[in-house]
PDB file of C-alpha atoms in Angstrom:
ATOM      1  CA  UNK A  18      36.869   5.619  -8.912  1.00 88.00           C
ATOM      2  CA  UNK A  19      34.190   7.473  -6.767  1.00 95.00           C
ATOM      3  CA  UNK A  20      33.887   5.952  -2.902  1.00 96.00           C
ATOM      4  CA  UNK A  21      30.968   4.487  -0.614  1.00 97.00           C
ATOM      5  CA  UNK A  22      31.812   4.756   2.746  1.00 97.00           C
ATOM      6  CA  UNK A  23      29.547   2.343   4.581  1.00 98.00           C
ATOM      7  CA  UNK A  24      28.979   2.992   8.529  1.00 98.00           C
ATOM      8  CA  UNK A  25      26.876  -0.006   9.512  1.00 98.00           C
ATOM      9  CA  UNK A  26      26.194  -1.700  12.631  1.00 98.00           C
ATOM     10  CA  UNK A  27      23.131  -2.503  15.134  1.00 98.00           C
ATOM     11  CA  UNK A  28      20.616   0.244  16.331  1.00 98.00           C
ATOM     12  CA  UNK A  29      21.447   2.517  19.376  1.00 98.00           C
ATOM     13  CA  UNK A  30      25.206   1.762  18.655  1.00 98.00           C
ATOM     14  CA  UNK A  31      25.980   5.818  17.195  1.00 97.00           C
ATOM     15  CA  UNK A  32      25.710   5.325  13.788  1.00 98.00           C
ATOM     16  CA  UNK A  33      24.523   8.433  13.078  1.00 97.00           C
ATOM     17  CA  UNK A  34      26.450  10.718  15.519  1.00 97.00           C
ATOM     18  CA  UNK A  35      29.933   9.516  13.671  1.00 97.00           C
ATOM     19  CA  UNK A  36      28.426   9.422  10.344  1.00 98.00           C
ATOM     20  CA  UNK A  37      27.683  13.252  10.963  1.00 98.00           C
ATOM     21  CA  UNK A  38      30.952  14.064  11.945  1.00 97.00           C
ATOM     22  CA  UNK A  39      32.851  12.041   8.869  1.00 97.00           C
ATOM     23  CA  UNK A  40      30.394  13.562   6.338  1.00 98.00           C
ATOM     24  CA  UNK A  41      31.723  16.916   7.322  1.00 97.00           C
ATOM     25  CA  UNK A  42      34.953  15.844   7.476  1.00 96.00           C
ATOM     26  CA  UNK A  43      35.260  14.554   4.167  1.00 96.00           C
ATOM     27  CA  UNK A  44      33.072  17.604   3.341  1.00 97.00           C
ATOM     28  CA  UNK A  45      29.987  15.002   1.726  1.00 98.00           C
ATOM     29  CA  UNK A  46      26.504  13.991   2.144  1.00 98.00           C
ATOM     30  CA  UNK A  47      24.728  10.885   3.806  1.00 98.00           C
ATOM     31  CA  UNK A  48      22.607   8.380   2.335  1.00 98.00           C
ATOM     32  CA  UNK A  49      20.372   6.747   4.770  1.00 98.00           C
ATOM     33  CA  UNK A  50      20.214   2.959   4.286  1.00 98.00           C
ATOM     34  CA  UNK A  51      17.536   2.339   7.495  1.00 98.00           C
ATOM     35  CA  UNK A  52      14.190   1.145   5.937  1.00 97.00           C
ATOM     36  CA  UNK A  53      12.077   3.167   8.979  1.00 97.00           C
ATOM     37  CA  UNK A  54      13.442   6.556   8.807  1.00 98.00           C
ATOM     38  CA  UNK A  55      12.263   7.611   5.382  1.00 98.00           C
ATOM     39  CA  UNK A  56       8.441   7.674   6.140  1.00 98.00           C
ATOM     40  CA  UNK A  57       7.435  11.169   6.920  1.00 98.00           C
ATOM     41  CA  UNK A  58       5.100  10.114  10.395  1.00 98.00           C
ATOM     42  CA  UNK A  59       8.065   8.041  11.832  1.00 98.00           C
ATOM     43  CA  UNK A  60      10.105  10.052  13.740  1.00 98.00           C
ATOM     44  CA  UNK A  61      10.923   9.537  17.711  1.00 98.00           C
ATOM     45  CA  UNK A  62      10.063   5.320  16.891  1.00 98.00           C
ATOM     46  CA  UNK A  63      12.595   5.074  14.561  1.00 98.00           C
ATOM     47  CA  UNK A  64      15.530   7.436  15.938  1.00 97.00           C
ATOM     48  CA  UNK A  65      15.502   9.757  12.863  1.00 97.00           C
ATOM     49  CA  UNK A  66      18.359  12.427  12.942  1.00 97.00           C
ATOM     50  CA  UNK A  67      17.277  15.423  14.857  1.00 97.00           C
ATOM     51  CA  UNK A  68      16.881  18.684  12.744  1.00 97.00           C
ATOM     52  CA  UNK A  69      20.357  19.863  14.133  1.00 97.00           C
ATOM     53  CA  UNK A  70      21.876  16.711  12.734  1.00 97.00           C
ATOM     54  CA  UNK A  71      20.130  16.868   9.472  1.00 97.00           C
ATOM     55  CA  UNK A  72      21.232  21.490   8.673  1.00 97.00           C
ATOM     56  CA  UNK A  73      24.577  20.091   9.657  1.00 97.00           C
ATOM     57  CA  UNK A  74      24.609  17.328   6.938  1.00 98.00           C
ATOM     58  CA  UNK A  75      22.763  16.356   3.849  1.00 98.00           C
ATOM     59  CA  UNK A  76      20.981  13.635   4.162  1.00 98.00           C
ATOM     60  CA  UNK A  77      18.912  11.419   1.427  1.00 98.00           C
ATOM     61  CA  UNK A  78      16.312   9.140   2.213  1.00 98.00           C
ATOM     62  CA  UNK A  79      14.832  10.607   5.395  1.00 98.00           C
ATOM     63  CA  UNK A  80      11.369  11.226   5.519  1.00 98.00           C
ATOM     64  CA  UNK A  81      10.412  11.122   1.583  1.00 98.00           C
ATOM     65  CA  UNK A  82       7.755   8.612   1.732  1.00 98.00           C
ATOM     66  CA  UNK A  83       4.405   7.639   3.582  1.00 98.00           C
ATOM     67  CA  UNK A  84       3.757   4.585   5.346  1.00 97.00           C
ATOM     68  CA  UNK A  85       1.042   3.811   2.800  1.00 96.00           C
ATOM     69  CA  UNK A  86       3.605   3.598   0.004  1.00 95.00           C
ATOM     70  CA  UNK A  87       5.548   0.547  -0.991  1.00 90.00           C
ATOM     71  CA  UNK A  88       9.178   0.972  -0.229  1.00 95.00           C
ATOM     72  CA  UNK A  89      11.683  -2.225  -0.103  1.00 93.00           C
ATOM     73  CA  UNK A  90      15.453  -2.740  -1.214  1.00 93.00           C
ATOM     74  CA  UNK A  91      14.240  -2.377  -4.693  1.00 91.00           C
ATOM     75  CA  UNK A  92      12.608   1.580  -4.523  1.00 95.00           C
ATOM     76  CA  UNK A  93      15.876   2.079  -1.828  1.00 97.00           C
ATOM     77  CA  UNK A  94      18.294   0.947  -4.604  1.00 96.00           C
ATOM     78  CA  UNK A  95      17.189   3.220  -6.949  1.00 95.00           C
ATOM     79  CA  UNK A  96      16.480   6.040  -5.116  1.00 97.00           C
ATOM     80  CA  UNK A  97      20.374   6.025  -3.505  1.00 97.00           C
ATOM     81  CA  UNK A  98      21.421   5.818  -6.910  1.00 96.00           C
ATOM     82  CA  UNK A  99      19.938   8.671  -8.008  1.00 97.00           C
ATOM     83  CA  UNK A 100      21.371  10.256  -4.585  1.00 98.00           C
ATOM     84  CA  UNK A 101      24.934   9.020  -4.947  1.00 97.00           C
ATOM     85  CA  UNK A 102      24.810   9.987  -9.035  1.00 97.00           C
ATOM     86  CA  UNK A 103      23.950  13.575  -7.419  1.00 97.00           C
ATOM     87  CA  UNK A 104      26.837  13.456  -4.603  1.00 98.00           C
ATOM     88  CA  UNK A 105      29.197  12.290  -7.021  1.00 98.00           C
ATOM     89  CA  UNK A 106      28.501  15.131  -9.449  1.00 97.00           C
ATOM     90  CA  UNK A 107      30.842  17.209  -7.350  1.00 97.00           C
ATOM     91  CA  UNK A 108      32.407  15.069  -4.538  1.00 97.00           C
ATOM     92  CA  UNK A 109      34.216  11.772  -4.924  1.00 96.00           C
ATOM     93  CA  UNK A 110      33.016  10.523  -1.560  1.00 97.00           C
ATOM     94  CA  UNK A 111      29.727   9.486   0.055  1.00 98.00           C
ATOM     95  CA  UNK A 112      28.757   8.271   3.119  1.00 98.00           C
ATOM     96  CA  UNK A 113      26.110   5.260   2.735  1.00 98.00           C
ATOM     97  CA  UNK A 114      24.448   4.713   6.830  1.00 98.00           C
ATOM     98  CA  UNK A 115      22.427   2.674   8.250  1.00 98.00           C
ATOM     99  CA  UNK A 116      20.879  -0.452  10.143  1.00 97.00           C
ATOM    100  CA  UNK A 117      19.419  -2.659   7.057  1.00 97.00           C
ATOM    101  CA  UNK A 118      21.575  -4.861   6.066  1.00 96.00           C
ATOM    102  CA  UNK A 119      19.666  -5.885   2.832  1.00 94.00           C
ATOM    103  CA  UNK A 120      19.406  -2.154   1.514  1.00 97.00           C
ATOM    104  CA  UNK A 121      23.482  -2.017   2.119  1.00 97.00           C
ATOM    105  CA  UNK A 122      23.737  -5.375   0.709  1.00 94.00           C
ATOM    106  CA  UNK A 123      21.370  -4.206  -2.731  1.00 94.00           C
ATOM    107  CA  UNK A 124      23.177  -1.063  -3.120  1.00 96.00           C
ATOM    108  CA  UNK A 125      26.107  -2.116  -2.764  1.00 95.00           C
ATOM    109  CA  UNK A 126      26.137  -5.831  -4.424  1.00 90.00           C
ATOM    110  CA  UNK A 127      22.888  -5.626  -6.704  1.00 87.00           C
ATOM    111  CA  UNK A 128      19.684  -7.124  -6.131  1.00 81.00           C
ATOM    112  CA  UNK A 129      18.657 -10.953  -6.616  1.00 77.00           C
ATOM    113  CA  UNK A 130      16.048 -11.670  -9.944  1.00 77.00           C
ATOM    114  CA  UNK A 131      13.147 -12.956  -7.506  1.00 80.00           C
ATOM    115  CA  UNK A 132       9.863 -13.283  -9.333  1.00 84.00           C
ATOM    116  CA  UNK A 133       6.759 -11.068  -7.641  1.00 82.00           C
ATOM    117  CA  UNK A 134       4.317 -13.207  -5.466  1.00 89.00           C
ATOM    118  CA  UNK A 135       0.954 -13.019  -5.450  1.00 91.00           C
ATOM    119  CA  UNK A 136      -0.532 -10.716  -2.801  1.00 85.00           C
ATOM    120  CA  UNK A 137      -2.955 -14.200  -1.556  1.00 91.00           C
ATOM    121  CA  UNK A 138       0.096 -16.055  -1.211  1.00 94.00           C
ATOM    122  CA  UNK A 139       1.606 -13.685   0.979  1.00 88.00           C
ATOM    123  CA  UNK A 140      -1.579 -12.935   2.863  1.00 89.00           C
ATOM    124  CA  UNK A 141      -1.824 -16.450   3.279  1.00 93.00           C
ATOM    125  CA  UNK A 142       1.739 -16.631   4.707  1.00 93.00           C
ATOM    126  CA  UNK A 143       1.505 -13.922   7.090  1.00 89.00           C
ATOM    127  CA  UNK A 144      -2.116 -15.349   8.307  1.00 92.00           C
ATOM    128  CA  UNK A 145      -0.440 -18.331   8.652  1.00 94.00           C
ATOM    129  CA  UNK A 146       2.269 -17.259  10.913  1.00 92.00           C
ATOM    130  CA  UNK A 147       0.024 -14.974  12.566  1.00 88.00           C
ATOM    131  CA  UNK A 148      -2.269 -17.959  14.056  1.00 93.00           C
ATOM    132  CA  UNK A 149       0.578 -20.734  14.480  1.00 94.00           C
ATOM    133  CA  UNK A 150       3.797 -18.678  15.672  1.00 92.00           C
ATOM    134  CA  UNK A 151       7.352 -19.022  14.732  1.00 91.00           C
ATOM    135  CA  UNK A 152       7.063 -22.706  15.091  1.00 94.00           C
ATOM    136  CA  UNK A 153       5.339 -23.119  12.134  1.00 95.00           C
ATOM    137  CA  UNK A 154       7.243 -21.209   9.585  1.00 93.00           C
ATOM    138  CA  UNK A 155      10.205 -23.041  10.816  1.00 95.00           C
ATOM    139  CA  UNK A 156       9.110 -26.650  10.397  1.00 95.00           C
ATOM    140  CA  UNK A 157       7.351 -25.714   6.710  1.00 95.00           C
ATOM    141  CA  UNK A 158      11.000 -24.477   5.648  1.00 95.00           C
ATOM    142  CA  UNK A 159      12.405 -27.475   7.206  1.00 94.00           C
ATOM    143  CA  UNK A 160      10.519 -29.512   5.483  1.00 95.00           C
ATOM    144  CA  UNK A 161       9.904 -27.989   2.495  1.00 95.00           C
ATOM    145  CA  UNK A 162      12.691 -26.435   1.688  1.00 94.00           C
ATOM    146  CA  UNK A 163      16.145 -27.864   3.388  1.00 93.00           C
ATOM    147  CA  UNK A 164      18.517 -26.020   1.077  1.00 88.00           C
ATOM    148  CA  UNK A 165      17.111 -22.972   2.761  1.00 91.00           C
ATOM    149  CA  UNK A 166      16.648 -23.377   6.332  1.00 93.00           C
ATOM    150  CA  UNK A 167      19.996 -25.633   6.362  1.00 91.00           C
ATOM    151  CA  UNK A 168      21.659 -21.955   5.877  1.00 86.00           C
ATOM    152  CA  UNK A 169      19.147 -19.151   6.488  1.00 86.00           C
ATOM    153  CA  UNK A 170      18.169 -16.807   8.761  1.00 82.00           C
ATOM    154  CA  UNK A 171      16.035 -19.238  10.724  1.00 90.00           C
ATOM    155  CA  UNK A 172      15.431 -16.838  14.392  1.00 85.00           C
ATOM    156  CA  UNK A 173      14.372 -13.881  11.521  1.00 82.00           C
ATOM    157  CA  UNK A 174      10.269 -14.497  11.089  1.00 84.00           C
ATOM    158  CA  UNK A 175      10.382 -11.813   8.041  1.00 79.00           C
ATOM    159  CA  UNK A 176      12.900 -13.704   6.427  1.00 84.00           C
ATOM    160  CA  UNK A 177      11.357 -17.002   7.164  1.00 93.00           C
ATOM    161  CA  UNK A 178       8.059 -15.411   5.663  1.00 92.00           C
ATOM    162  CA  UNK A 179       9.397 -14.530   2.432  1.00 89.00           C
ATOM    163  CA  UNK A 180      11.500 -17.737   1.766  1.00 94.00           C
ATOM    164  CA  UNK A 181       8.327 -19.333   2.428  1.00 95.00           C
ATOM    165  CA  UNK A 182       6.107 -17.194   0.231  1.00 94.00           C
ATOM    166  CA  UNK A 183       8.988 -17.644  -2.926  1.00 93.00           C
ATOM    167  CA  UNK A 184       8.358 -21.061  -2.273  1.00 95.00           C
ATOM    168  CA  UNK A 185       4.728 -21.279  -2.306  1.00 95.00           C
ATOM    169  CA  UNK A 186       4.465 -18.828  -6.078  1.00 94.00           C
ATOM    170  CA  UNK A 187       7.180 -20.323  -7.778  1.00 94.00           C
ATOM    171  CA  UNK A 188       7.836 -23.967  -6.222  1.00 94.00           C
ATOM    172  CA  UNK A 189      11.612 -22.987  -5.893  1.00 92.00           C
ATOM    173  CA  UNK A 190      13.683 -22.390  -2.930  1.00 93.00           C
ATOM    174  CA  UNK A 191      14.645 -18.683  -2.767  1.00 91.00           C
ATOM    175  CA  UNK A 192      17.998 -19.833  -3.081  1.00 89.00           C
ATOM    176  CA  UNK A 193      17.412 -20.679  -6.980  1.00 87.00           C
ATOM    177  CA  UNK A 194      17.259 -16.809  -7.369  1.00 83.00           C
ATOM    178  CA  UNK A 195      19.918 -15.659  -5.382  1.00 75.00           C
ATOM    179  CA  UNK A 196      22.780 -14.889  -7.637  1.00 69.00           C
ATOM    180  CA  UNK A 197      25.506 -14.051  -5.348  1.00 63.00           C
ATOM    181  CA  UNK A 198      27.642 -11.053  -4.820  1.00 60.00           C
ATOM    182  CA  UNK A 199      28.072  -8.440  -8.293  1.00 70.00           C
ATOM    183  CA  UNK A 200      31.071  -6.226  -8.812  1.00 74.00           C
ATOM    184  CA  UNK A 201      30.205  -2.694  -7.792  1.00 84.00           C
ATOM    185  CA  UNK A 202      30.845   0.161  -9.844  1.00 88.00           C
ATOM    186  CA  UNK A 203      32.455   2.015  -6.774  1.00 93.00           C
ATOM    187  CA  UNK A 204      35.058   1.855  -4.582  1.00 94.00           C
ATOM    188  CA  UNK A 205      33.385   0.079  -1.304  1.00 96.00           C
ATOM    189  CA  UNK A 206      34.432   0.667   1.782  1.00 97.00           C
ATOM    190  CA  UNK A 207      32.766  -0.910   4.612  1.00 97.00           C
ATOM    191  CA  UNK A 208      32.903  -0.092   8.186  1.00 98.00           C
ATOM    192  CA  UNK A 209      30.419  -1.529  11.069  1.00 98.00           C
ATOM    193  CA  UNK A 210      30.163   0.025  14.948  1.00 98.00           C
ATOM    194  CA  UNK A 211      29.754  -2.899  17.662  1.00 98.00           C
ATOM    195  CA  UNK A 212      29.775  -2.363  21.780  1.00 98.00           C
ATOM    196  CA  UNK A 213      30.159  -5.233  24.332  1.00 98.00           C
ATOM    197  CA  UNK A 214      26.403  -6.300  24.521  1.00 97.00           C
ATOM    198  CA  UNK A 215      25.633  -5.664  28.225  1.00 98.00           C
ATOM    199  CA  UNK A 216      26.959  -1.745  26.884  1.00 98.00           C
ATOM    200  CA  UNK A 217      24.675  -1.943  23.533  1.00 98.00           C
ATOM    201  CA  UNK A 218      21.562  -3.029  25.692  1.00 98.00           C
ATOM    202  CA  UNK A 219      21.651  -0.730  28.061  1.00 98.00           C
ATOM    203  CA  UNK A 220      21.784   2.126  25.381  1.00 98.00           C
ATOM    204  CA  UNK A 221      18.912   0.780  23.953  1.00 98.00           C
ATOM    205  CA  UNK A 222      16.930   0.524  27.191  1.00 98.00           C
ATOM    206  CA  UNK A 223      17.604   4.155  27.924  1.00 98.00           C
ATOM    207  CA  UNK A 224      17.086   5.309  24.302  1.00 98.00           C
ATOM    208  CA  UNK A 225      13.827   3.247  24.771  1.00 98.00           C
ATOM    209  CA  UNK A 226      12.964   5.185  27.954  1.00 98.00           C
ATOM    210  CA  UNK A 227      14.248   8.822  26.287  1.00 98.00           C
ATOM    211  CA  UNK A 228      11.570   8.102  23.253  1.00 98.00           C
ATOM    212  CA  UNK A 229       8.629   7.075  25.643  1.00 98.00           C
ATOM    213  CA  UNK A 230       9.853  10.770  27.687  1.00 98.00           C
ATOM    214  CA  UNK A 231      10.014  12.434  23.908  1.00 98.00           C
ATOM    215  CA  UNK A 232       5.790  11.428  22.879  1.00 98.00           C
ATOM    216  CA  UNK A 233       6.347   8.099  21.492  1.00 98.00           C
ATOM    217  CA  UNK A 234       2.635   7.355  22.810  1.00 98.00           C
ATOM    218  CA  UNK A 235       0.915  10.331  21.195  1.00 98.00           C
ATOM    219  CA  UNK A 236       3.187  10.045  17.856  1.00 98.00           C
ATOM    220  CA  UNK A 237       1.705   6.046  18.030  1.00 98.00           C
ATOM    221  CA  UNK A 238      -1.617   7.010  18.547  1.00 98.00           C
ATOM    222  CA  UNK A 239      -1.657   9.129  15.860  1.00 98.00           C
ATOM    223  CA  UNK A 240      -0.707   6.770  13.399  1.00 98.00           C
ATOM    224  CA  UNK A 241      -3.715   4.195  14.702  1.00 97.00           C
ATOM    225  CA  UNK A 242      -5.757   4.701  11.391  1.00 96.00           C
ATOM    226  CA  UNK A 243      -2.231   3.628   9.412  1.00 97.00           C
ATOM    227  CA  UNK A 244      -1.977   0.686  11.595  1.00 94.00           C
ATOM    228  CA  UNK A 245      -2.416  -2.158   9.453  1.00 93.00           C
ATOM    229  CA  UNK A 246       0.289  -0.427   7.108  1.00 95.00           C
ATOM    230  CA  UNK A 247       3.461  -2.590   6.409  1.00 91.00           C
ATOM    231  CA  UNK A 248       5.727  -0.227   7.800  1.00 96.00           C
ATOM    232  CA  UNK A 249       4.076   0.220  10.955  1.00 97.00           C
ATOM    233  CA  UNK A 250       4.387  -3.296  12.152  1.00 95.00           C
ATOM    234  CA  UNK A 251       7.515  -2.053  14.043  1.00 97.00           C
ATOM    235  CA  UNK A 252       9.420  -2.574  16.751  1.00 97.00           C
ATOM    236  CA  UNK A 253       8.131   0.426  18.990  1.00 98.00           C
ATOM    237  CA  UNK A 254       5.027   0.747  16.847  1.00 98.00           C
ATOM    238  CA  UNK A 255       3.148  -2.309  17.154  1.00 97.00           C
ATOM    239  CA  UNK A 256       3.619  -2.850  20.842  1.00 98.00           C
ATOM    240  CA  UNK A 257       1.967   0.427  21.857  1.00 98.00           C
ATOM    241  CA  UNK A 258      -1.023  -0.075  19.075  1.00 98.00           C
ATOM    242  CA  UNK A 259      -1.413  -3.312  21.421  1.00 97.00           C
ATOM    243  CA  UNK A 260      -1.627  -1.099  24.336  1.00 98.00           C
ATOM    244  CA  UNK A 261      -3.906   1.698  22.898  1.00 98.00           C
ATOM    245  CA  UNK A 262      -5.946  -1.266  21.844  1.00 97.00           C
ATOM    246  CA  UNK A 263      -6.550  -2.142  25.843  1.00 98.00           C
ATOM    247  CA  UNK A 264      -4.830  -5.762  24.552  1.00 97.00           C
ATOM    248  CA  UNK A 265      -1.929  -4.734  27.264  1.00 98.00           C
ATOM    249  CA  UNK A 266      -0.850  -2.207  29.835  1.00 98.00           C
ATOM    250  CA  UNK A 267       1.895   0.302  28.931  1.00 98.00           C
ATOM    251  CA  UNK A 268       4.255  -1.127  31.390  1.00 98.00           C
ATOM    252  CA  UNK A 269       4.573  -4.450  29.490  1.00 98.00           C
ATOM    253  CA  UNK A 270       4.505  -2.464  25.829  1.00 98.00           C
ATOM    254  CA  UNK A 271       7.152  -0.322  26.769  1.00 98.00           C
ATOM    255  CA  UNK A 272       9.293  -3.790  28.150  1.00 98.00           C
ATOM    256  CA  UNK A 273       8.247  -5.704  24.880  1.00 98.00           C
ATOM    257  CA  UNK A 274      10.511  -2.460  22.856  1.00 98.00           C
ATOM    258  CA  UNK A 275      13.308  -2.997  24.680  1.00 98.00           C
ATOM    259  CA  UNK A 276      13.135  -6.716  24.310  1.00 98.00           C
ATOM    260  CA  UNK A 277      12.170  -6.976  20.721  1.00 98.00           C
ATOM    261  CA  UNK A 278      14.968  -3.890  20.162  1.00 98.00           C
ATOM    262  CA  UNK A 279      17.254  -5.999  21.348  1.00 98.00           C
ATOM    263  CA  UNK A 280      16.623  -8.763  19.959  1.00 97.00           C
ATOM    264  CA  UNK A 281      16.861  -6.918  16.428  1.00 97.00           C
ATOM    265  CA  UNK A 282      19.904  -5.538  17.166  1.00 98.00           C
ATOM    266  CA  UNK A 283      21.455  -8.962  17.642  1.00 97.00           C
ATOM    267  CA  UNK A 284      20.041  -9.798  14.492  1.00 96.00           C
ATOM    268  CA  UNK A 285      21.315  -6.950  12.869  1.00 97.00           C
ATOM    269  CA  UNK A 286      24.909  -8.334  14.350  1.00 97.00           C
ATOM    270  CA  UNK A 287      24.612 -11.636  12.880  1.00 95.00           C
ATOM    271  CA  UNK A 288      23.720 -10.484   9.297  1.00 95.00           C
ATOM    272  CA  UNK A 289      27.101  -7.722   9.495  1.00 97.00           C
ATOM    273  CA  UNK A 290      29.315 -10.279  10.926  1.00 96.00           C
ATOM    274  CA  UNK A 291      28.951 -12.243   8.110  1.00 93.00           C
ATOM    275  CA  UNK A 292      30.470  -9.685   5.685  1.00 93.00           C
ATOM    276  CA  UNK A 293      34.376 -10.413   5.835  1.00 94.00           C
ATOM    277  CA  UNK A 294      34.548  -6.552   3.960  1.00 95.00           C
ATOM    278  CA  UNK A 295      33.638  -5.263   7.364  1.00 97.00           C
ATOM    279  CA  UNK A 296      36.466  -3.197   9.778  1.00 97.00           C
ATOM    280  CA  UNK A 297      35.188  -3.012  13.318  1.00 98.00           C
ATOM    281  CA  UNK A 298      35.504  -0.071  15.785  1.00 98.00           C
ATOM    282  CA  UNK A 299      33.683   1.182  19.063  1.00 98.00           C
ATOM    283  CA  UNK A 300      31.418   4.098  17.935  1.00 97.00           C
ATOM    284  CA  UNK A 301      33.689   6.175  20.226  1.00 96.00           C
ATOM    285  CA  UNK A 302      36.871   5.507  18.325  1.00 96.00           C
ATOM    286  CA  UNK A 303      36.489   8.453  16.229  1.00 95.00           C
ATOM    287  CA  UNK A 304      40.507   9.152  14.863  1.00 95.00           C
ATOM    288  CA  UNK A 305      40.880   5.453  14.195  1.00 96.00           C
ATOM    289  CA  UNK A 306      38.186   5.571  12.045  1.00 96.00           C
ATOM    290  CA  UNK A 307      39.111   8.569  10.376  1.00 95.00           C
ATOM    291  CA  UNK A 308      42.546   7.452   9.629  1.00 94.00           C
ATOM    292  CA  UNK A 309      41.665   4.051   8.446  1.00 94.00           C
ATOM    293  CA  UNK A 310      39.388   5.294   5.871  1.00 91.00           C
ATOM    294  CA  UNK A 311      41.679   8.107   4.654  1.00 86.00           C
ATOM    295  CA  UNK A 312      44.921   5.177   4.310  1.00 81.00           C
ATOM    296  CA  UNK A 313      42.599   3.038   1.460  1.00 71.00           C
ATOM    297  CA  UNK A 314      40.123   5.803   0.298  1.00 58.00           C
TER     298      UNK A 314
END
């Protein structure tokens, strides 16, 4: 049976510096599972692998879209599949890598029968949240759907958003369409990277500053005419259009990133930690990696 090798975990942890080095040692390619990094403008935003990182190592998935395309779990499922159907042609290993849990979690598990919602109920959603807050999209789940919110994501706003959307097109809880876990047709092996937090935030606060040093501002400003573009409301992204916009100074755009990184990242925690598949390791811890995926690969 052919092998996916997850390496998971929350961004700024190393993901991609040990994914690197266990794609060449088990001589394979990389499939990137992080739903920022394949639009072609993103680049220092979204942490894509430098051009050293990406000769070393194949990678799929990196920078083969624009921001005005659609992309979700569903294009991202079938586009690794076509990847992994090419790795496996002549390896039996491949790395899958990567920060979105969903995209793992659709590859990797299959993807739930939800019915398409109408773009005005969605606008209507987002317009909604966008002139009442958080708040709001929490107390319409709670009230209108209590099988949800007694078990979902309920600190996530995109996640509140689209159980509330479901809701409004079909008048079912999102629930009704979520199937549950599917066998996969490969061997999975899952492995997530965590730090002590006070370690993982002050990684992203640097990485934050070393992006801002790199031309975040002038690759953000160049993407102002895309700014209304799904994939650009972005941690990173969105905060500096608010600055270029005069609607804040740079100081408190550049703080907002590192406070809305980290709060992602701790999201990002609480989705991983809920897989019981997961092995954890320090992103330093290189060997013990190594070895544990070469004893049950």
């Amino acid at each position: 049976m052919k092998t996916i090798l997850v390496i998971a975990g929350p961004t700024a942890v190393g993901k991609t510096d040990l994914a690197v080095h266990l794609a060449e040692t088990f001589q394979t390619s990389i499939i990137s599972a992080d739903s920022r990094q394949c639009y072609r403008e993103m680049d220092i935003g979204v942490a894509r692998p430098s051009p050293e990182e990406l000769k070393r190592v194949p990678h799929y998935f990196i920078a083969t879209h624009s921001v005005t395309e659609t992309v979700n779990a569903a294009v991202f499922t079938e586009e690794a599949q076509r990847a992994a159907d090419g790795i496996f042609a002549t390896r039996d290993v491949a790395l899958l890598v990567g920060g979105t849990g969903l995209y793992i979690q659709a590859f990797t598990e299959g993807l739930d029968d939800i019915p398409p919602v109408p773009r005005e109920t969605r606008n209507a959603v987002r317009q909604g949240y966008a002139a009442n807050g958080m708040t709001w999209l929490q107390e319409e789940l709670k009230r209108k759907d209590p099988q949800w919110y007694a078990t979902g994501e309920t600190q996530n706003p995109h996640r509140l958003m689209r159980a509330l959307e479901v809701l409004e097109a079909t008048g079912q809880s999102i629930r009704a369409f979520q199937k549950g876990r599917k066998e996969s047709p490969y061997n999975v092996i899952k492995v997530g990277l965590e730090l002590p937090r006070d370690v993982l935030y002050d990684r992203i606060n640097k990485r934050v500053d070393q992006m801002m040093d790199s031309g975040l501002e002038n690759e953000v400003e160049g993407l102002q005419k895309f700014k209304t573009e799904k994939a650009l409301d972005t941690v990173g992204y969105k905060e500096l259009f608010d600055y270029l916009d005069g609607k804040t100074t740079k100081e408190n755009a550049v703080a907002l990133i590192k406070q809305h990184t980290r709060n992602y990242a701790k999201r990002q925690m609480t989705w991983f930690k809920r897989d019981p598949d997961f092995r954890w390791f320090g992103p330093q811890e290189r060997e013990a990696v190594t070895a544990y995926l070469n004893g049950i690969s």
